[in-house]
Amino acid sequence: MEKDSFVDLGYAKPDLGRRMRTGASEVIYGAGKTAEQIAGIVRALVDGGEERLLVTRVDAGKAAAVSQLLAQGEEPLAFHYHEDCHLGIVGNLPEPDGVGYVAVCCAGTSDLYCAEEAALTAQMLGSRVVRLYDVGVAGIHRLLAHSEEIEHATCVVAIAGMEGALASVIGGLASGPVIACPTSVGYGASFGGLAALLSMLNSCASGVSVVNIDNGFGAGYQAAMIDHVGVRRGGDVR
C-alpha cells in the first residue's frame, strides 16, 4: 500500500497510508458524523487492511446504530462501545509492545470519562496502562500511596478538573514526562475547565506539557508515542 493512498467516499477520504507514515492508523472522530458515515469510514479502513480501529466521541444512540450497520453484510464487524468515555473500538486491543507503561492518574471519579478515553487510546496504541483513579490532591495521601508506580512510569497522564493542581504534584514525583489534561469538571469559576487549563500551563513543575480541555484522546496518544520511543511499531492501529 502506498503511504499516501486514500479512498474517496465523497463525504470523507479515509487515509489508508496513515499507519505507514506515522505508525498509527487513522482515528475516527465521531462527533458531527452520522452513523452511516462512521460505518462507511470503518469499512473503508478495514478493507484497506486495518484490523483494529478507534472511534472517539460517539454517543450511545449513534454507537448502537453504528454497531447495527457494521453487523450487516457478508463480513460483519463487531463494534465494542465504552459508554463511560463515548469511545468505540473495532477489533481487539493489541498486546503491549512499549518500553514500559503509561500511568493514567485521575483526580476524581467525575473525571473518569476523560481518563478512560486516555487509557483506552494508549492501550489501542500498544501501551500497557496502569490506572490510578480518584487520587486528587484533596486527599493527597491517596496519591502518595502510588508514588512508586508514578515514579517508574515511562509517561504519566494527569487528568483533573477544578483547580488542576494534580499535574504539578505529579510533576514532582514522576521521573518521566507528564502530560496534563484539564477537564471541564468544576463549579462556576472553573469556567468549563479554563481554570484548570491555565493552572496546568503555569505549573512550576518541570517536564509537564498540557493538552486541551477534555482531550483524553490527545493525552493518551501522546503518552503512547513516548512509551514507544525507540520501538519500531507496525500493524493494525499502530
mmCIF file of C-alpha atoms in Angstrom:
data_model
loop_
_atom_site.group_PDB
_atom_site.id
_atom_site.type_symbol
_atom_site.label_atom_id
_atom_site.label_comp_id
_atom_site.label_asym_id
_atom_site.label_seq_id
_atom_site.Cartn_x
_atom_site.Cartn_y
_atom_site.Cartn_z
ATOM 1 C CA MET A 1 0.000 0.000 0.000
ATOM 2 C CA GLU A 2 1.299 3.462 -0.877
ATOM 3 C CA LYS A 3 1.852 5.636 2.169
ATOM 4 C CA ASP A 4 -0.119 8.484 0.584
ATOM 5 C CA SER A 5 -3.071 6.315 -0.524
ATOM 6 C CA PHE A 6 -6.667 7.075 0.387
ATOM 7 C CA VAL A 7 -10.159 6.205 -0.761
ATOM 8 C CA ASP A 8 -12.690 8.865 -1.734
ATOM 9 C CA LEU A 9 -16.138 8.194 -0.257
ATOM 10 C CA GLY A 10 -17.496 11.594 -1.250
ATOM 11 C CA TYR A 11 -18.168 12.683 2.334
ATOM 12 C CA ALA A 12 -14.728 11.545 3.580
ATOM 13 C CA LYS A 13 -11.317 10.425 2.371
ATOM 14 C CA PRO A 14 -10.133 7.667 4.741
ATOM 15 C CA ASP A 15 -6.347 7.724 4.946
ATOM 16 C CA LEU A 16 -5.100 4.222 4.120
ATOM 17 C CA GLY A 17 -1.442 5.211 4.414
ATOM 18 C CA ARG A 18 -1.573 6.826 7.851
ATOM 19 C CA ARG A 19 -0.102 3.811 9.650
ATOM 20 C CA MET A 20 2.827 3.576 7.235
ATOM 21 C CA ARG A 21 3.670 7.248 7.728
ATOM 22 C CA THR A 22 3.066 7.696 11.437
ATOM 23 C CA GLY A 23 2.886 4.237 12.992
ATOM 24 C CA ALA A 24 -0.818 4.586 13.852
ATOM 25 C CA SER A 25 -3.854 4.173 11.645
ATOM 26 C CA GLU A 26 -6.423 6.925 11.245
ATOM 27 C CA VAL A 27 -8.651 7.504 14.276
ATOM 28 C CA ILE A 28 -12.267 8.414 13.532
ATOM 29 C CA TYR A 29 -13.713 11.442 15.324
ATOM 30 C CA GLY A 30 -17.380 10.530 15.689
ATOM 31 C CA ALA A 31 -18.944 13.812 16.771
ATOM 32 C CA GLY A 32 -20.680 15.556 13.865
ATOM 33 C CA LYS A 33 -20.700 12.425 11.711
ATOM 34 C CA THR A 34 -23.747 10.261 11.069
ATOM 35 C CA ALA A 35 -23.775 6.582 11.953
ATOM 36 C CA GLU A 36 -23.776 5.771 8.244
ATOM 37 C CA GLN A 37 -20.696 7.925 7.660
ATOM 38 C CA ILE A 38 -18.821 6.355 10.576
ATOM 39 C CA ALA A 39 -19.683 2.833 9.422
ATOM 40 C CA GLY A 40 -18.610 3.696 5.870
ATOM 41 C CA ILE A 41 -15.247 5.029 7.022
ATOM 42 C CA VAL A 42 -14.707 1.976 9.228
ATOM 43 C CA ARG A 43 -15.471 -0.335 6.305
ATOM 44 C CA ALA A 44 -13.079 1.540 4.022
ATOM 45 C CA LEU A 45 -10.237 1.359 6.536
ATOM 46 C CA VAL A 46 -10.825 -2.323 7.269
ATOM 47 C CA ASP A 47 -10.973 -3.078 3.544
ATOM 48 C CA GLY A 48 -7.670 -1.197 3.285
ATOM 49 C CA GLY A 49 -6.018 -3.596 5.707
ATOM 50 C CA GLU A 50 -6.653 -2.214 9.198
ATOM 51 C CA GLU A 51 -7.562 -4.823 11.819
ATOM 52 C CA ARG A 52 -8.430 -2.526 14.717
ATOM 53 C CA LEU A 53 -9.794 1.000 14.800
ATOM 54 C CA LEU A 54 -10.660 3.656 17.336
ATOM 55 C CA VAL A 55 -13.765 5.853 17.100
ATOM 56 C CA THR A 56 -13.958 8.744 19.565
ATOM 57 C CA ARG A 57 -16.799 10.977 20.774
ATOM 58 C CA VAL A 58 -19.756 8.757 19.903
ATOM 59 C CA ASP A 59 -22.956 8.949 21.966
ATOM 60 C CA ALA A 60 -24.832 5.807 22.936
ATOM 61 C CA GLY A 61 -27.598 6.174 20.362
ATOM 62 C CA LYS A 62 -25.186 6.674 17.483
ATOM 63 C CA ALA A 63 -22.996 3.828 18.721
ATOM 64 C CA ALA A 64 -25.973 1.454 18.638
ATOM 65 C CA ALA A 65 -26.699 2.484 15.057
ATOM 66 C CA VAL A 66 -23.050 2.050 14.027
ATOM 67 C CA SER A 67 -22.959 -1.381 15.654
ATOM 68 C CA GLN A 68 -26.070 -2.451 13.745
ATOM 69 C CA LEU A 69 -24.690 -1.219 10.427
ATOM 70 C CA LEU A 70 -21.335 -2.941 10.888
ATOM 71 C CA ALA A 71 -23.016 -6.205 11.832
ATOM 72 C CA GLN A 72 -24.640 -6.371 8.393
ATOM 73 C CA GLY A 73 -23.160 -7.708 5.170
ATOM 74 C CA GLU A 74 -21.027 -10.695 4.241
ATOM 75 C CA GLU A 75 -18.234 -9.734 6.648
ATOM 76 C CA PRO A 76 -19.828 -8.447 9.868
ATOM 77 C CA LEU A 77 -17.682 -6.346 12.185
ATOM 78 C CA ALA A 78 -18.064 -6.089 15.963
ATOM 79 C CA PHE A 79 -18.224 -2.574 17.414
ATOM 80 C CA HIS A 80 -17.309 -2.524 21.111
ATOM 81 C CA TYR A 81 -18.714 0.600 22.774
ATOM 82 C CA HIS A 82 -17.412 2.117 26.013
ATOM 83 C CA GLU A 83 -20.203 4.409 27.157
ATOM 84 C CA ASP A 84 -18.229 5.859 30.077
ATOM 85 C CA CYS A 85 -15.892 7.639 27.650
ATOM 86 C CA HIS A 86 -18.031 7.637 24.467
ATOM 87 C CA LEU A 87 -15.455 5.596 22.605
ATOM 88 C CA GLY A 88 -15.884 2.706 20.187
ATOM 89 C CA ILE A 89 -13.396 0.018 19.193
ATOM 90 C CA VAL A 90 -13.354 -2.225 16.148
ATOM 91 C CA GLY A 91 -11.163 -5.272 16.729
ATOM 92 C CA ASN A 92 -9.280 -6.243 19.869
ATOM 93 C CA LEU A 93 -6.722 -4.458 21.990
ATOM 94 C CA PRO A 94 -3.148 -5.309 20.896
ATOM 95 C CA GLU A 95 -0.521 -6.895 23.090
ATOM 96 C CA PRO A 96 1.572 -4.135 24.739
ATOM 97 C CA ASP A 97 4.889 -3.501 22.994
ATOM 98 C CA GLY A 98 6.093 -0.253 24.553
ATOM 99 C CA VAL A 99 9.248 0.265 26.552
ATOM 100 C CA GLY A 100 7.421 0.378 29.899
ATOM 101 C CA TYR A 101 3.970 1.501 30.941
ATOM 102 C CA VAL A 102 1.775 4.584 30.945
ATOM 103 C CA ALA A 103 0.226 5.672 34.249
ATOM 104 C CA VAL A 104 -3.124 7.402 33.865
ATOM 105 C CA CYS A 105 -3.864 9.377 37.019
ATOM 106 C CA CYS A 106 -7.340 10.785 37.515
ATOM 107 C CA ALA A 107 -8.143 13.354 40.220
ATOM 108 C CA GLY A 108 -11.746 12.358 40.863
ATOM 109 C CA THR A 109 -14.481 9.980 39.814
ATOM 110 C CA SER A 110 -16.142 12.820 37.906
ATOM 111 C CA ASP A 111 -13.095 12.913 35.606
ATOM 112 C CA LEU A 112 -13.319 9.228 34.636
ATOM 113 C CA TYR A 113 -14.853 9.951 31.222
ATOM 114 C CA CYS A 114 -11.631 11.695 30.211
ATOM 115 C CA ALA A 115 -9.310 9.259 31.994
ATOM 116 C CA GLU A 116 -10.813 6.222 30.269
ATOM 117 C CA GLU A 117 -10.555 7.947 26.888
ATOM 118 C CA ALA A 118 -6.832 8.450 27.558
ATOM 119 C CA ALA A 119 -6.286 4.942 28.926
ATOM 120 C CA LEU A 120 -8.076 3.101 26.110
ATOM 121 C CA THR A 121 -6.363 5.234 23.473
ATOM 122 C CA ALA A 122 -2.939 4.359 24.887
ATOM 123 C CA GLN A 123 -3.888 0.683 25.035
ATOM 124 C CA MET A 124 -5.080 0.718 21.431
ATOM 125 C CA LEU A 125 -1.683 2.136 20.500
ATOM 126 C CA GLY A 126 0.137 -0.719 22.191
ATOM 127 C CA SER A 127 0.944 0.624 25.646
ATOM 128 C CA ARG A 128 0.472 -1.120 28.959
ATOM 129 C CA VAL A 129 -1.637 1.166 31.123
ATOM 130 C CA VAL A 130 -1.751 1.440 34.899
ATOM 131 C CA ARG A 131 -4.914 3.211 36.050
ATOM 132 C CA LEU A 132 -4.673 5.299 39.232
ATOM 133 C CA TYR A 133 -8.107 6.798 39.834
ATOM 134 C CA ASP A 134 -9.526 9.130 42.496
ATOM 135 C CA VAL A 135 -6.093 10.349 43.558
ATOM 136 C CA GLY A 136 -6.753 14.091 43.664
ATOM 137 C CA VAL A 137 -4.882 16.492 45.909
ATOM 138 C CA ALA A 138 -7.846 16.970 48.270
ATOM 139 C CA GLY A 139 -6.724 13.659 49.799
ATOM 140 C CA ILE A 140 -3.075 13.651 48.805
ATOM 141 C CA HIS A 141 -2.315 10.506 50.816
ATOM 142 C CA ARG A 142 -4.289 8.572 48.186
ATOM 143 C CA LEU A 143 -1.886 9.831 45.519
ATOM 144 C CA LEU A 144 1.259 9.284 47.575
ATOM 145 C CA ALA A 145 0.239 5.667 48.121
ATOM 146 C CA HIS A 146 1.007 5.188 44.409
ATOM 147 C CA SER A 147 4.232 7.202 44.334
ATOM 148 C CA GLU A 148 6.340 4.242 43.213
ATOM 149 C CA GLU A 149 4.063 3.466 40.249
ATOM 150 C CA ILE A 150 4.174 7.128 39.241
ATOM 151 C CA GLU A 151 7.946 7.379 39.608
ATOM 152 C CA HIS A 152 8.703 4.400 37.383
ATOM 153 C CA ALA A 153 6.166 5.065 34.626
ATOM 154 C CA THR A 154 7.536 5.800 31.168
ATOM 155 C CA CYS A 155 4.987 8.600 30.963
ATOM 156 C CA VAL A 156 2.222 9.865 33.251
ATOM 157 C CA VAL A 157 -1.104 11.348 32.187
ATOM 158 C CA ALA A 158 -2.501 13.656 34.900
ATOM 159 C CA ILE A 159 -6.207 14.359 34.474
ATOM 160 C CA ALA A 160 -8.009 16.864 36.696
ATOM 161 C CA GLY A 161 -10.705 19.496 36.741
ATOM 162 C CA MET A 162 -11.422 22.048 39.476
ATOM 163 C CA GLU A 163 -8.116 23.935 40.029
ATOM 164 C CA GLY A 164 -5.980 21.370 38.173
ATOM 165 C CA ALA A 165 -3.329 21.067 40.883
ATOM 166 C CA LEU A 166 -2.782 17.339 40.337
ATOM 167 C CA ALA A 167 -0.413 17.888 37.400
ATOM 168 C CA SER A 168 2.060 19.950 39.422
ATOM 169 C CA VAL A 169 2.154 17.457 42.276
ATOM 170 C CA ILE A 170 2.713 14.531 39.910
ATOM 171 C CA GLY A 171 5.382 16.563 38.117
ATOM 172 C CA GLY A 172 7.372 16.490 41.338
ATOM 173 C CA LEU A 173 7.047 12.711 41.675
ATOM 174 C CA ALA A 174 7.495 11.354 38.155
ATOM 175 C CA SER A 175 10.843 10.546 36.552
ATOM 176 C CA GLY A 176 9.298 10.609 33.068
ATOM 177 C CA PRO A 177 7.285 13.188 31.114
ATOM 178 C CA VAL A 178 3.899 14.273 32.465
ATOM 179 C CA ILE A 179 1.020 15.084 30.135
ATOM 180 C CA ALA A 180 -1.564 17.215 31.901
ATOM 181 C CA CYS A 181 -5.156 17.100 30.707
ATOM 182 C CA PRO A 182 -7.651 19.560 32.207
ATOM 183 C CA THR A 183 -11.293 18.546 32.364
ATOM 184 C CA SER A 184 -14.421 20.691 32.298
ATOM 185 C CA VAL A 185 -15.393 19.423 35.773
ATOM 186 C CA GLY A 186 -15.877 22.125 38.398
ATOM 187 C CA TYR A 187 -18.056 24.890 39.767
ATOM 188 C CA GLY A 188 -18.769 28.231 38.113
ATOM 189 C CA ALA A 189 -15.372 29.897 38.408
ATOM 190 C CA SER A 190 -13.706 26.892 36.794
ATOM 191 C CA PHE A 191 -15.154 28.266 33.523
ATOM 192 C CA GLY A 192 -15.646 24.858 31.973
ATOM 193 C CA GLY A 193 -12.053 23.765 32.527
ATOM 194 C CA LEU A 194 -10.324 27.042 31.705
ATOM 195 C CA ALA A 195 -9.125 27.487 35.299
ATOM 196 C CA ALA A 196 -7.556 24.010 35.309
ATOM 197 C CA LEU A 197 -6.022 24.619 31.888
ATOM 198 C CA LEU A 198 -4.374 27.885 32.979
ATOM 199 C CA SER A 199 -3.162 26.302 36.219
ATOM 200 C CA MET A 200 -1.541 23.441 34.309
ATOM 201 C CA LEU A 201 0.020 25.796 31.762
ATOM 202 C CA ASN A 202 1.513 27.773 34.646
ATOM 203 C CA SER A 203 2.802 24.717 36.516
ATOM 204 C CA CYS A 204 6.079 25.202 38.352
ATOM 205 C CA ALA A 205 6.931 21.506 37.876
ATOM 206 C CA SER A 206 9.424 20.644 35.156
ATOM 207 C CA GLY A 207 8.540 18.162 32.441
ATOM 208 C CA VAL A 208 4.811 18.924 32.335
ATOM 209 C CA SER A 209 3.127 19.515 28.980
ATOM 210 C CA VAL A 210 -0.563 20.258 28.511
ATOM 211 C CA VAL A 211 -3.273 19.181 26.074
ATOM 212 C CA ASN A 212 -6.646 20.794 25.509
ATOM 213 C CA ILE A 213 -9.647 20.643 27.841
ATOM 214 C CA ASP A 214 -11.241 17.166 27.937
ATOM 215 C CA ASN A 215 -8.754 15.889 25.335
ATOM 216 C CA GLY A 216 -8.143 12.489 26.880
ATOM 217 C CA PHE A 217 -7.568 11.085 23.408
ATOM 218 C CA GLY A 218 -4.739 13.525 22.717
ATOM 219 C CA ALA A 219 -3.132 12.824 26.084
ATOM 220 C CA GLY A 220 -3.320 9.060 25.631
ATOM 221 C CA TYR A 221 -1.985 9.247 22.087
ATOM 222 C CA GLN A 222 0.993 11.386 23.098
ATOM 223 C CA ALA A 223 1.737 9.144 26.077
ATOM 224 C CA ALA A 224 1.771 6.060 23.847
ATOM 225 C CA MET A 225 4.153 7.781 21.437
ATOM 226 C CA ILE A 226 6.538 8.493 24.311
ATOM 227 C CA ASP A 227 6.187 4.897 25.508
ATOM 228 C CA HIS A 228 7.265 3.686 22.059
ATOM 229 C CA VAL A 229 10.308 5.906 21.538
ATOM 230 C CA GLY A 230 12.996 3.637 20.137
ATOM 231 C CA VAL A 231 10.492 0.885 19.333
ATOM 232 C CA ARG A 232 9.662 0.313 15.690
ATOM 233 C CA ARG A 233 5.905 -0.061 15.569
ATOM 234 C CA GLY A 234 3.754 -1.615 12.875
ATOM 235 C CA GLY A 235 0.463 -3.321 12.236
ATOM 236 C CA ASP A 236 -3.182 -2.571 12.912
ATOM 237 C CA VAL A 237 -3.986 0.685 14.686
ATOM 238 C CA ARG A 238 -0.283 1.256 15.422
#
